[in-house]
Amino acid sequence: MNGKGPVDAGPPEAPPALEWKFSQVFGERSAGEEVQEVDIISAIEFDKSGDHLATGDRGGRVVLFERTDVRSHGCRRDLERLDYPVSRHPEFRYKTEFQSHEPEFDYLKSLEIEEKINKIRWCQAANGALFLLSTNDKTIKFWKVQEKKVKKISDMNLDPSQATGNDSAASSSTASPRVCLPNGGCSYNYMCNDFSFPLGGFPSLRLPVVPSQETSLVAKCRRIYAHAHDYHINSISNNSDGETFISADDLRINLWNLEISNQSFNIVDVKPANMEDLTEVITSAEFHPIHCNTLAYSSSKGSIRLLDLRQSALCDNHSQLFEEHEASSSRSFFTEIIASISDIKFGKDGRHILSRDYMMLKLWDINMDSGPVATFQVHEYLRPKLCDLYENDSIFDKFECCLSGDGLRVATGSYSNLFRVFGCVAGSTEATTLEASKNPMRRQVQNPARSARSLSSLTRVVRRGAESPGIDANGNSYDFTTKLLHLAWHPTENLIACAAANSLYMYYA
């Protein structure tokens, strides 16, 4: 003993900033190559295990990728038990793709429904098959993706060239005794008049054999959930019970059972009796990751409402409200526009909610509705440019956000194909800027990206690109036409997948 009393342990130290490195790119375009509108990625989602990744594009296609680095070394848990060093970072390969949605036309409303995939959500895998939900503006589809074995049969007892009669020309006008089977084999009709046995019969009887079995991935649409939304669907979210999911449009949230496609229950309806009284719309909705009775939705006024399905069938009243009011002295014409929340995500433990508006990320504790526990400025240097952003509709862009599996960091996108990673632990100063390219650290933003509790604004919604590149606070040029809207964080590892136009980039740390 040295005579000193016990030393109080202070707050846990913030983890060091991660060093991000380029991992992979799919669909990389060469310099000067024009990107087709239908190839632009519009949705990204990891499954719960992190072994599969799905992307959707504006052409209505869903592309699946599977992880390869763990499989090549056996089961990861076995390797950890044997203290086998797993040093390789996560790697993925193309698995399959399928056409999820086609363009449609609503004849009653004279409205064209585009095939663009708005959201993808993975469902529970079963019996070696993958299940996922995908949606465009109006229709949700439930897909099953499974490997099918196709058998090739050979060494048949009959020579196919001798299976018909002597006059081949005559046999062409009559029914052939040879019938091709779906599995690649053949069946012969021995009662056909065109069939003739060889002289002396068959010397031996050969049994058909299967020399090879080819496996092919088949995507099958199991159910279609349609005709339940008058407005464009902006969110779908699976429930932790594995049986139900929600879909949300601008004014309503519906609850579905995965097994029932012709019936849904309306649980939230914010449509006023007179549409002229409409002041806010629903922008995003998400189920709680653990509690099946809890869900949250955000609005265009910058508020988040937490709902408890046990309270009533129609959740007109929220159980909790999270919002941060702008000081009246700093309000402007753009205040409400940039306050609109474009995306919300629950943390893995369900304790925190991450929201993204046009200018900021905000992290909320569901046990504290007085204000966010942390705010992160994403591109504050654009604030003087709000008028230009409004004129070219960029102010309505919808940026997504994501949290790491351990809850220590958050990420979101910006313009010029940049995305930002922030440490959200108390005391952390991590604020990394990365570019969606093979050299992600090429452009670094040095200005502070965190404000302790500043008000200001957040991210918002939907329109097309913009012109006029400009200069940020560090002298780097920014381009409104290249925007990184969609990204996803691996559920268990520090791996981020993000979409830059038609290219899918992955980075690890």
Coordinates of C-alpha atoms in Angstrom, one line a residue:
M1 CA 0.0 0.0 0.0
N2 CA 1.3 3.5 -0.8
G3 CA -1.1 5.3 1.4
K4 CA -3.2 6.7 -1.4
G5 CA -6.9 6.4 -1.4
P6 CA -8.9 4.7 -4.2
V7 CA -8.8 6.6 -7.4
D8 CA -12.2 7.3 -9.0
A9 CA -12.4 6.0 -12.5
G10 CA -13.4 8.7 -14.9
P11 CA -15.7 8.4 -17.9
P12 CA -14.6 5.8 -20.4
E13 CA -12.1 7.1 -22.9
A14 CA -13.4 7.6 -26.5
P15 CA -12.0 5.0 -28.9
P16 CA -9.4 6.2 -31.3
A17 CA -10.5 7.3 -34.8
L18 CA -10.7 4.6 -37.3
E19 CA -8.4 4.5 -40.3
W20 CA -10.6 3.7 -43.3
K21 CA -9.2 1.8 -46.3
F22 CA -10.7 0.9 -49.7
S23 CA -12.0 -2.6 -50.0
Q24 CA -13.9 -3.2 -53.1
V25 CA -15.9 -1.6 -55.9
F26 CA -18.7 -3.1 -58.1
G27 CA -19.8 -1.4 -61.3
E28 CA -16.9 1.1 -61.4
R29 CA -17.2 3.4 -64.4
S30 CA -14.3 4.6 -66.4
A31 CA -13.5 8.2 -66.9
G32 CA -16.0 10.0 -69.2
E33 CA -18.4 7.0 -69.2
E34 CA -22.0 8.1 -69.1
V35 CA -24.2 6.7 -66.4
Q36 CA -27.6 5.4 -67.4
E37 CA -30.4 6.6 -65.2
V38 CA -31.7 3.0 -64.7
D39 CA -28.3 1.9 -63.3
I40 CA -28.2 4.4 -60.5
I41 CA -28.4 2.6 -57.1
S42 CA -31.3 3.7 -55.0
A43 CA -31.2 1.3 -52.0
I44 CA -28.6 -0.6 -49.9
E45 CA -29.1 -3.1 -47.1
F46 CA -27.1 -5.7 -45.2
D47 CA -28.8 -8.7 -43.7
K48 CA -28.6 -9.3 -40.0
S49 CA -25.7 -11.7 -40.3
G50 CA -23.7 -9.3 -42.5
D51 CA -23.1 -12.2 -44.9
H52 CA -25.3 -10.8 -47.6
L53 CA -25.8 -7.4 -49.1
A54 CA -28.6 -6.3 -51.4
T55 CA -28.8 -3.2 -53.6
G56 CA -31.7 -1.9 -55.7
D57 CA -31.6 0.5 -58.6
R58 CA -33.8 2.9 -60.5
G59 CA -34.4 0.2 -63.2
G60 CA -36.3 -1.9 -60.7
R61 CA -33.5 -4.5 -60.3
V62 CA -32.3 -6.1 -57.1
V63 CA -28.6 -7.3 -57.0
L64 CA -27.4 -9.6 -54.2
F65 CA -23.8 -10.0 -53.0
E66 CA -22.5 -12.6 -50.6
R67 CA -19.5 -12.6 -48.3
T68 CA -16.6 -14.8 -49.3
D69 CA -13.7 -14.3 -46.9
V70 CA -15.2 -16.1 -43.9
R71 CA -16.5 -19.1 -46.0
S72 CA -13.1 -19.7 -47.5
H73 CA -11.6 -20.2 -44.0
G74 CA -14.5 -22.1 -42.4
C75 CA -16.9 -21.0 -39.7
R76 CA -15.7 -17.8 -38.0
R77 CA -16.7 -19.1 -34.6
D78 CA -14.6 -22.2 -35.0
L79 CA -11.6 -20.1 -36.1
E80 CA -12.0 -17.9 -33.1
R81 CA -12.2 -20.9 -30.8
L82 CA -9.0 -22.3 -32.3
D83 CA -7.4 -18.8 -32.0
Y84 CA -6.9 -18.8 -35.8
P85 CA -6.0 -15.3 -37.0
V86 CA -8.8 -13.9 -39.2
S87 CA -6.9 -11.0 -40.6
R88 CA -8.7 -10.5 -43.9
H89 CA -11.3 -7.7 -44.1
P90 CA -14.8 -8.6 -45.3
E91 CA -15.0 -9.3 -49.0
F92 CA -18.1 -9.8 -51.1
R93 CA -18.8 -11.2 -54.5
Y94 CA -21.7 -10.9 -56.9
K95 CA -24.3 -13.6 -56.2
T96 CA -27.3 -13.0 -58.4
E97 CA -29.8 -10.3 -59.6
F98 CA -33.4 -10.2 -60.6
Q99 CA -36.0 -7.8 -61.9
S100 CA -38.1 -6.9 -58.9
H101 CA -40.4 -4.2 -60.3
E102 CA -41.5 -3.1 -63.8
P103 CA -42.9 0.4 -64.8
E104 CA -46.6 0.6 -64.4
F105 CA -49.4 3.0 -65.2
D106 CA -52.3 3.9 -63.0
Y107 CA -55.2 4.4 -65.4
L108 CA -57.6 5.7 -62.8
K109 CA -55.2 8.5 -61.7
S110 CA -53.4 8.9 -65.1
L111 CA -50.2 8.4 -63.1
E112 CA -47.0 6.6 -64.2
I113 CA -45.5 4.5 -61.5
E114 CA -41.7 4.1 -62.0
E115 CA -39.9 0.9 -61.3
K116 CA -37.3 2.5 -59.0
I117 CA -36.6 0.5 -55.8
N118 CA -37.1 2.8 -52.8
K119 CA -36.3 0.4 -50.0
I120 CA -35.0 -3.2 -49.4
R121 CA -35.4 -5.1 -46.1
W122 CA -34.1 -8.6 -45.4
C123 CA -36.4 -11.1 -43.7
Q124 CA -35.5 -14.2 -41.7
A125 CA -33.7 -16.8 -43.8
A126 CA -35.0 -20.4 -43.7
N127 CA -34.0 -23.8 -45.1
G128 CA -31.1 -22.3 -47.0
A129 CA -33.3 -19.7 -48.8
L130 CA -33.0 -16.0 -48.5
F131 CA -36.1 -13.8 -48.1
L132 CA -36.4 -10.0 -48.6
L133 CA -38.9 -7.3 -49.2
S134 CA -38.5 -4.7 -51.9
T135 CA -40.8 -1.7 -52.7
N136 CA -41.2 1.0 -55.3
D137 CA -43.6 3.9 -54.9
K138 CA -46.8 1.8 -54.7
T139 CA -46.1 -2.0 -54.5
I140 CA -44.2 -4.1 -52.0
K141 CA -43.0 -7.6 -53.0
F142 CA -41.8 -10.5 -51.0
W143 CA -39.0 -12.5 -52.6
K144 CA -37.5 -15.9 -52.0
V145 CA -34.0 -16.6 -53.4
Q146 CA -32.9 -20.2 -53.4
E147 CA -30.4 -22.5 -55.1
K148 CA -32.0 -25.0 -57.4
K149 CA -30.1 -28.1 -58.6
V150 CA -30.5 -29.0 -62.3
K151 CA -29.6 -32.6 -63.1
K152 CA -28.1 -33.5 -66.4
I153 CA -29.0 -37.0 -67.5
S154 CA -26.8 -38.9 -70.0
D155 CA -25.9 -42.5 -71.2
M156 CA -29.4 -43.2 -72.2
N157 CA -30.2 -46.7 -73.5
L158 CA -31.2 -45.3 -76.9
D159 CA -29.1 -43.3 -79.4
P160 CA -31.2 -40.2 -80.0
S161 CA -30.2 -40.2 -83.6
Q162 CA -31.7 -43.7 -84.1
A163 CA -34.8 -43.1 -82.1
T164 CA -36.9 -42.4 -85.2
G165 CA -37.9 -44.5 -88.2
N166 CA -35.9 -44.9 -91.4
D167 CA -37.4 -42.0 -93.1
S168 CA -36.3 -39.0 -91.2
A169 CA -38.0 -36.6 -93.5
A170 CA -41.3 -38.3 -93.0
S171 CA -40.8 -38.3 -89.2
S172 CA -40.5 -34.6 -89.2
S173 CA -44.1 -34.2 -90.2
T174 CA -45.3 -36.6 -87.6
A175 CA -45.0 -36.7 -83.8
S176 CA -41.5 -37.6 -82.7
P177 CA -41.2 -40.4 -80.2
R178 CA -38.5 -38.4 -78.4
V179 CA -39.8 -36.1 -75.7
C180 CA -37.4 -33.7 -73.9
L181 CA -37.8 -33.5 -70.2
P182 CA -37.3 -30.3 -68.1
N183 CA -34.3 -31.9 -66.3
G184 CA -32.4 -32.3 -69.5
G185 CA -33.2 -36.0 -70.1
C186 CA -35.4 -37.6 -72.8
S187 CA -38.4 -39.9 -72.8
Y188 CA -39.3 -42.1 -75.7
N189 CA -42.7 -43.2 -76.9
Y190 CA -42.1 -46.8 -77.9
M191 CA -45.7 -47.2 -79.2
C192 CA -45.1 -44.5 -81.8
N193 CA -45.4 -45.8 -85.4
D194 CA -42.2 -44.0 -86.3
F195 CA -40.2 -46.0 -83.7
S196 CA -38.3 -49.1 -84.9
F197 CA -36.2 -51.5 -82.8
P198 CA -32.8 -52.4 -84.2
L199 CA -32.4 -55.8 -85.8
G200 CA -31.6 -58.3 -83.1
G201 CA -32.8 -56.0 -80.3
F202 CA -30.6 -54.1 -77.9
P203 CA -27.4 -56.0 -76.9
S204 CA -27.4 -54.5 -73.4
L205 CA -29.5 -52.3 -71.2
R206 CA -27.8 -49.2 -70.0
L207 CA -29.2 -47.3 -67.0
P208 CA -29.3 -43.5 -67.3
V209 CA -26.7 -41.7 -65.2
V210 CA -26.4 -38.2 -63.8
P211 CA -22.9 -37.0 -64.6
S212 CA -23.3 -33.5 -63.3
Q213 CA -25.6 -31.3 -61.2
E214 CA -25.6 -27.6 -61.9
T215 CA -26.8 -25.2 -59.3
S216 CA -28.6 -22.0 -60.2
L217 CA -30.1 -19.3 -58.1
V218 CA -33.8 -18.7 -58.6
A219 CA -35.7 -15.7 -57.3
K220 CA -39.4 -16.2 -56.9
C221 CA -41.9 -13.6 -55.9
R222 CA -43.9 -15.2 -53.1
R223 CA -46.4 -12.3 -52.4
I224 CA -47.3 -8.9 -53.7
Y225 CA -48.7 -6.3 -51.3
A226 CA -50.4 -3.7 -53.4
H227 CA -53.2 -1.1 -53.5
A228 CA -52.7 0.0 -49.9
H229 CA -51.0 3.4 -50.4
D230 CA -52.4 6.5 -52.2
Y231 CA -49.1 8.3 -51.8
H232 CA -45.5 7.2 -52.5
I233 CA -44.1 4.6 -50.1
N234 CA -41.0 6.0 -48.4
S235 CA -40.3 3.3 -45.9
I236 CA -40.7 -0.4 -45.0
S237 CA -39.5 -2.0 -41.8
N238 CA -39.5 -5.5 -40.5
N239 CA -40.8 -6.3 -37.0
S240 CA -38.7 -8.2 -34.5
D241 CA -41.5 -10.8 -34.2
G242 CA -40.6 -12.0 -37.7
E243 CA -44.2 -12.0 -38.8
T244 CA -45.2 -8.5 -39.5
F245 CA -43.8 -5.3 -41.2
I246 CA -44.9 -1.7 -41.7
S247 CA -45.0 0.4 -44.8
A248 CA -45.2 4.2 -44.7
D249 CA -46.1 6.9 -47.2
D250 CA -46.5 10.6 -46.8
L251 CA -49.7 10.4 -44.7
R252 CA -50.2 6.8 -43.5
I253 CA -48.5 3.9 -42.0
N254 CA -49.9 0.4 -42.6
L255 CA -49.2 -2.8 -40.7
W256 CA -48.9 -6.1 -42.7
N257 CA -48.6 -9.7 -42.0
L258 CA -46.0 -11.4 -44.2
E259 CA -48.4 -14.3 -44.9
I260 CA -51.4 -12.1 -45.9
S261 CA -51.0 -9.9 -48.9
N262 CA -54.6 -8.7 -49.4
Q263 CA -55.2 -7.1 -46.1
S264 CA -53.3 -4.5 -44.0
F265 CA -54.2 -2.4 -41.0
N266 CA -53.8 1.4 -40.9
I267 CA -52.1 2.3 -37.7
V268 CA -51.1 5.9 -38.4
D269 CA -53.1 8.4 -40.4
V270 CA -52.1 12.1 -40.4
K271 CA -54.3 13.1 -43.3
P272 CA -56.5 16.1 -42.3
A273 CA -60.1 16.3 -43.3
N274 CA -59.2 19.3 -45.5
M275 CA -55.9 18.9 -47.3
E276 CA -55.4 22.6 -47.2
D277 CA -54.8 22.2 -43.4
L278 CA -51.9 19.8 -44.1
T279 CA -48.8 21.1 -42.3
E280 CA -46.4 18.1 -42.1
V281 CA -45.9 14.7 -43.7
I282 CA -44.3 11.4 -42.7
T283 CA -40.8 11.0 -44.0
S284 CA -39.5 7.8 -42.5
A285 CA -40.7 5.0 -40.2
E286 CA -38.8 2.2 -38.4
F287 CA -39.7 -0.7 -36.0
H288 CA -37.8 -1.0 -32.8
P289 CA -35.1 -3.7 -33.2
I290 CA -36.2 -5.5 -30.0
H291 CA -39.6 -4.6 -28.8
C292 CA -42.3 -5.7 -31.4
N293 CA -44.8 -3.2 -30.0
T294 CA -42.7 -0.1 -30.5
L295 CA -42.0 1.9 -33.7
A296 CA -40.9 5.4 -34.6
Y297 CA -41.6 7.8 -37.4
S298 CA -40.2 11.1 -38.4
S299 CA -41.9 14.1 -40.0
S300 CA -41.1 17.0 -42.3
K301 CA -41.1 19.4 -39.3
G302 CA -38.1 17.7 -37.8
S303 CA -39.9 15.7 -35.1
I304 CA -39.7 12.0 -34.2
R305 CA -42.7 10.3 -32.6
L306 CA -42.4 7.0 -30.7
L307 CA -45.5 4.8 -30.9
D308 CA -46.7 1.9 -28.7
L309 CA -49.0 -0.5 -30.6
R310 CA -50.5 -1.7 -27.3
Q311 CA -52.2 1.6 -26.6
S312 CA -54.7 1.5 -29.4
A313 CA -55.4 0.1 -32.8
L314 CA -55.0 3.5 -34.4
C315 CA -51.9 5.3 -33.0
D316 CA -53.2 8.8 -33.2
N317 CA -51.3 9.7 -30.0
H318 CA -47.6 9.2 -29.6
S319 CA -46.1 7.9 -26.4
Q320 CA -43.0 10.1 -26.8
L321 CA -42.1 13.1 -29.0
F322 CA -38.5 14.1 -29.9
E323 CA -38.0 17.5 -31.4
E324 CA -35.6 20.5 -31.1
H325 CA -37.0 23.9 -31.7
E326 CA -35.2 26.6 -33.7
A327 CA -34.7 29.9 -31.9
S328 CA -37.3 32.4 -33.4
S329 CA -34.5 34.9 -34.0
S330 CA -32.7 32.6 -36.4
R331 CA -35.6 31.4 -38.4
S332 CA -35.7 32.0 -42.1
F333 CA -37.5 30.9 -45.2
F334 CA -35.4 27.7 -45.4
T335 CA -35.7 26.7 -41.7
E336 CA -38.6 24.3 -42.1
I337 CA -37.3 22.9 -45.3
I338 CA -33.9 21.9 -44.0
A339 CA -35.4 20.7 -40.7
S340 CA -37.3 18.0 -42.5
I341 CA -35.9 14.6 -41.4
S342 CA -35.1 12.3 -44.4
D343 CA -34.1 9.1 -42.5
I344 CA -34.1 7.6 -39.0
K345 CA -32.4 4.5 -37.7
F346 CA -32.6 2.7 -34.4
G347 CA -29.3 1.7 -32.7
K348 CA -28.8 -2.1 -32.4
D349 CA -29.7 -2.0 -28.7
G350 CA -32.8 0.1 -29.4
R351 CA -31.8 2.8 -26.9
H352 CA -30.8 5.4 -29.4
I353 CA -32.4 6.9 -32.6
L354 CA -30.2 8.5 -35.3
S355 CA -31.9 11.1 -37.5
R356 CA -30.7 12.9 -40.6
D357 CA -31.9 16.2 -41.9
Y358 CA -30.4 18.3 -44.6
M359 CA -27.6 19.9 -42.6
M360 CA -27.0 17.6 -39.6
L361 CA -27.1 14.2 -37.9
K362 CA -28.8 14.0 -34.5
L363 CA -28.5 11.2 -32.0
W364 CA -31.4 10.8 -29.6
D365 CA -31.8 8.8 -26.4
I366 CA -35.3 7.4 -26.2
N367 CA -35.2 7.9 -22.4
M368 CA -34.6 11.6 -22.8
D369 CA -36.9 13.7 -25.0
S370 CA -35.6 17.1 -24.0
G371 CA -33.2 17.2 -26.9
P372 CA -30.6 15.2 -28.8
V373 CA -27.6 13.8 -26.9
A374 CA -25.3 14.7 -29.8
T375 CA -25.5 16.7 -33.0
F376 CA -23.1 16.5 -36.0
Q377 CA -22.7 19.1 -38.7
V378 CA -22.4 17.3 -42.0
H379 CA -21.8 20.2 -44.5
E380 CA -22.2 23.4 -42.7
Y381 CA -20.2 25.2 -45.4
L382 CA -23.4 24.9 -47.6
R383 CA -25.5 27.1 -45.3
P384 CA -24.7 30.3 -47.2
K385 CA -25.7 28.5 -50.4
L386 CA -29.2 27.5 -49.3
C387 CA -30.8 29.9 -51.9
D388 CA -28.9 28.2 -54.7
L389 CA -29.7 24.8 -53.3
Y390 CA -33.4 25.7 -53.3
E391 CA -33.4 26.9 -56.8
N392 CA -31.8 23.7 -58.2
D393 CA -33.9 21.5 -55.9
S394 CA -30.8 20.0 -54.2
I395 CA -32.3 21.2 -50.8
F396 CA -34.8 18.4 -51.2
D397 CA -32.3 15.6 -51.5
K398 CA -32.8 12.7 -49.1
F399 CA -29.7 11.6 -47.4
E400 CA -29.7 8.3 -45.4
C401 CA -27.8 7.6 -42.2
C402 CA -26.5 4.5 -40.4
L403 CA -25.0 3.4 -37.1
S404 CA -22.2 1.0 -36.4
G405 CA -23.1 -2.3 -34.8
D406 CA -21.3 -1.4 -31.6
G407 CA -23.1 2.0 -31.5
L408 CA -19.8 4.0 -31.2
R409 CA -20.0 5.7 -34.6
V410 CA -22.5 7.1 -37.1
A411 CA -22.2 7.9 -40.8
T412 CA -24.0 9.7 -43.6
G413 CA -23.4 11.1 -47.1
S414 CA -23.0 14.5 -48.6
Y415 CA -22.2 16.0 -52.0
S416 CA -19.2 15.4 -54.3
N417 CA -19.6 11.7 -53.5
L418 CA -18.3 12.4 -49.9
F419 CA -19.5 10.6 -46.8
R420 CA -18.7 11.4 -43.1
V421 CA -18.1 9.2 -40.1
F422 CA -18.4 10.6 -36.6
G423 CA -17.6 9.2 -33.2
C424 CA -20.7 9.5 -31.0
V425 CA -19.1 8.5 -27.6
A426 CA -18.8 11.3 -25.1
G427 CA -15.5 13.0 -25.6
S428 CA -14.9 11.7 -29.1
T429 CA -13.6 14.2 -31.7
E430 CA -13.7 11.7 -34.5
A431 CA -15.0 13.3 -37.7
T432 CA -13.7 11.7 -40.8
T433 CA -14.5 12.7 -44.4
L434 CA -14.1 10.1 -47.1
E435 CA -14.7 10.1 -50.8
A436 CA -16.4 7.3 -52.7
S437 CA -13.4 6.4 -54.7
K438 CA -10.4 4.0 -54.6
N439 CA -8.5 6.7 -52.6
P440 CA -11.1 7.5 -49.9
M441 CA -8.7 9.8 -47.9
R442 CA -8.0 12.1 -50.8
R443 CA -10.2 14.9 -49.5
Q444 CA -10.2 15.8 -45.8
V445 CA -12.4 18.3 -44.2
Q446 CA -10.5 20.0 -41.3
N447 CA -13.3 22.2 -40.0
P448 CA -15.0 21.0 -36.8
A449 CA -18.0 18.9 -37.6
R450 CA -19.5 18.6 -34.1
S451 CA -21.5 21.1 -32.1
A452 CA -22.3 20.3 -28.6
R453 CA -26.0 21.1 -28.8
S454 CA -26.4 23.6 -31.7
L455 CA -29.8 24.0 -33.2
S456 CA -29.7 24.7 -36.9
S457 CA -31.0 22.4 -39.5
L458 CA -31.1 18.9 -40.9
T459 CA -31.6 16.9 -44.0
R460 CA -34.5 16.4 -46.4
V461 CA -36.2 14.8 -49.2
V462 CA -36.6 14.1 -52.9
R463 CA -35.7 15.8 -56.2
R464 CA -33.1 15.7 -58.9
G465 CA -29.5 17.0 -59.0
A466 CA -28.1 20.4 -59.5
E467 CA -25.5 22.3 -61.4
S468 CA -22.9 24.8 -60.3
P469 CA -20.0 23.3 -58.4
G470 CA -18.5 25.5 -55.6
I471 CA -15.8 25.6 -53.0
D472 CA -16.1 24.4 -49.4
A473 CA -14.4 25.8 -46.3
N474 CA -11.1 24.0 -47.1
G475 CA -10.9 25.1 -50.7
N476 CA -12.1 21.8 -52.1
S477 CA -14.7 22.0 -54.9
Y478 CA -18.1 20.5 -54.3
D479 CA -20.5 19.3 -56.9
F480 CA -24.3 19.1 -56.4
T481 CA -24.7 16.6 -59.2
T482 CA -22.7 13.9 -57.5
K483 CA -24.3 13.0 -54.2
L484 CA -23.9 10.1 -51.9
L485 CA -27.5 9.4 -50.7
H486 CA -27.4 5.7 -49.8
L487 CA -25.0 3.9 -47.4
A488 CA -25.1 1.0 -44.9
W489 CA -22.9 -0.2 -42.1
H490 CA -22.1 -3.9 -41.6
P491 CA -24.0 -5.1 -38.5
T492 CA -20.9 -6.6 -36.8
E493 CA -17.8 -5.1 -38.4
N494 CA -16.4 -1.7 -39.4
L495 CA -17.4 -2.0 -43.0
I496 CA -19.4 0.6 -44.9
A497 CA -21.1 0.1 -48.3
C498 CA -22.1 3.2 -50.1
A499 CA -23.5 4.1 -53.5
A500 CA -22.0 6.6 -55.9
A501 CA -24.3 6.7 -58.9
N502 CA -24.2 3.2 -60.4
S503 CA -21.0 2.1 -58.4
L504 CA -21.0 0.3 -55.1
Y505 CA -18.0 1.1 -52.9
M506 CA -16.9 -0.7 -49.8
Y507 CA -14.5 0.5 -47.1
Y508 CA -13.2 -1.2 -44.0
A509 CA -11.3 -0.1 -40.9

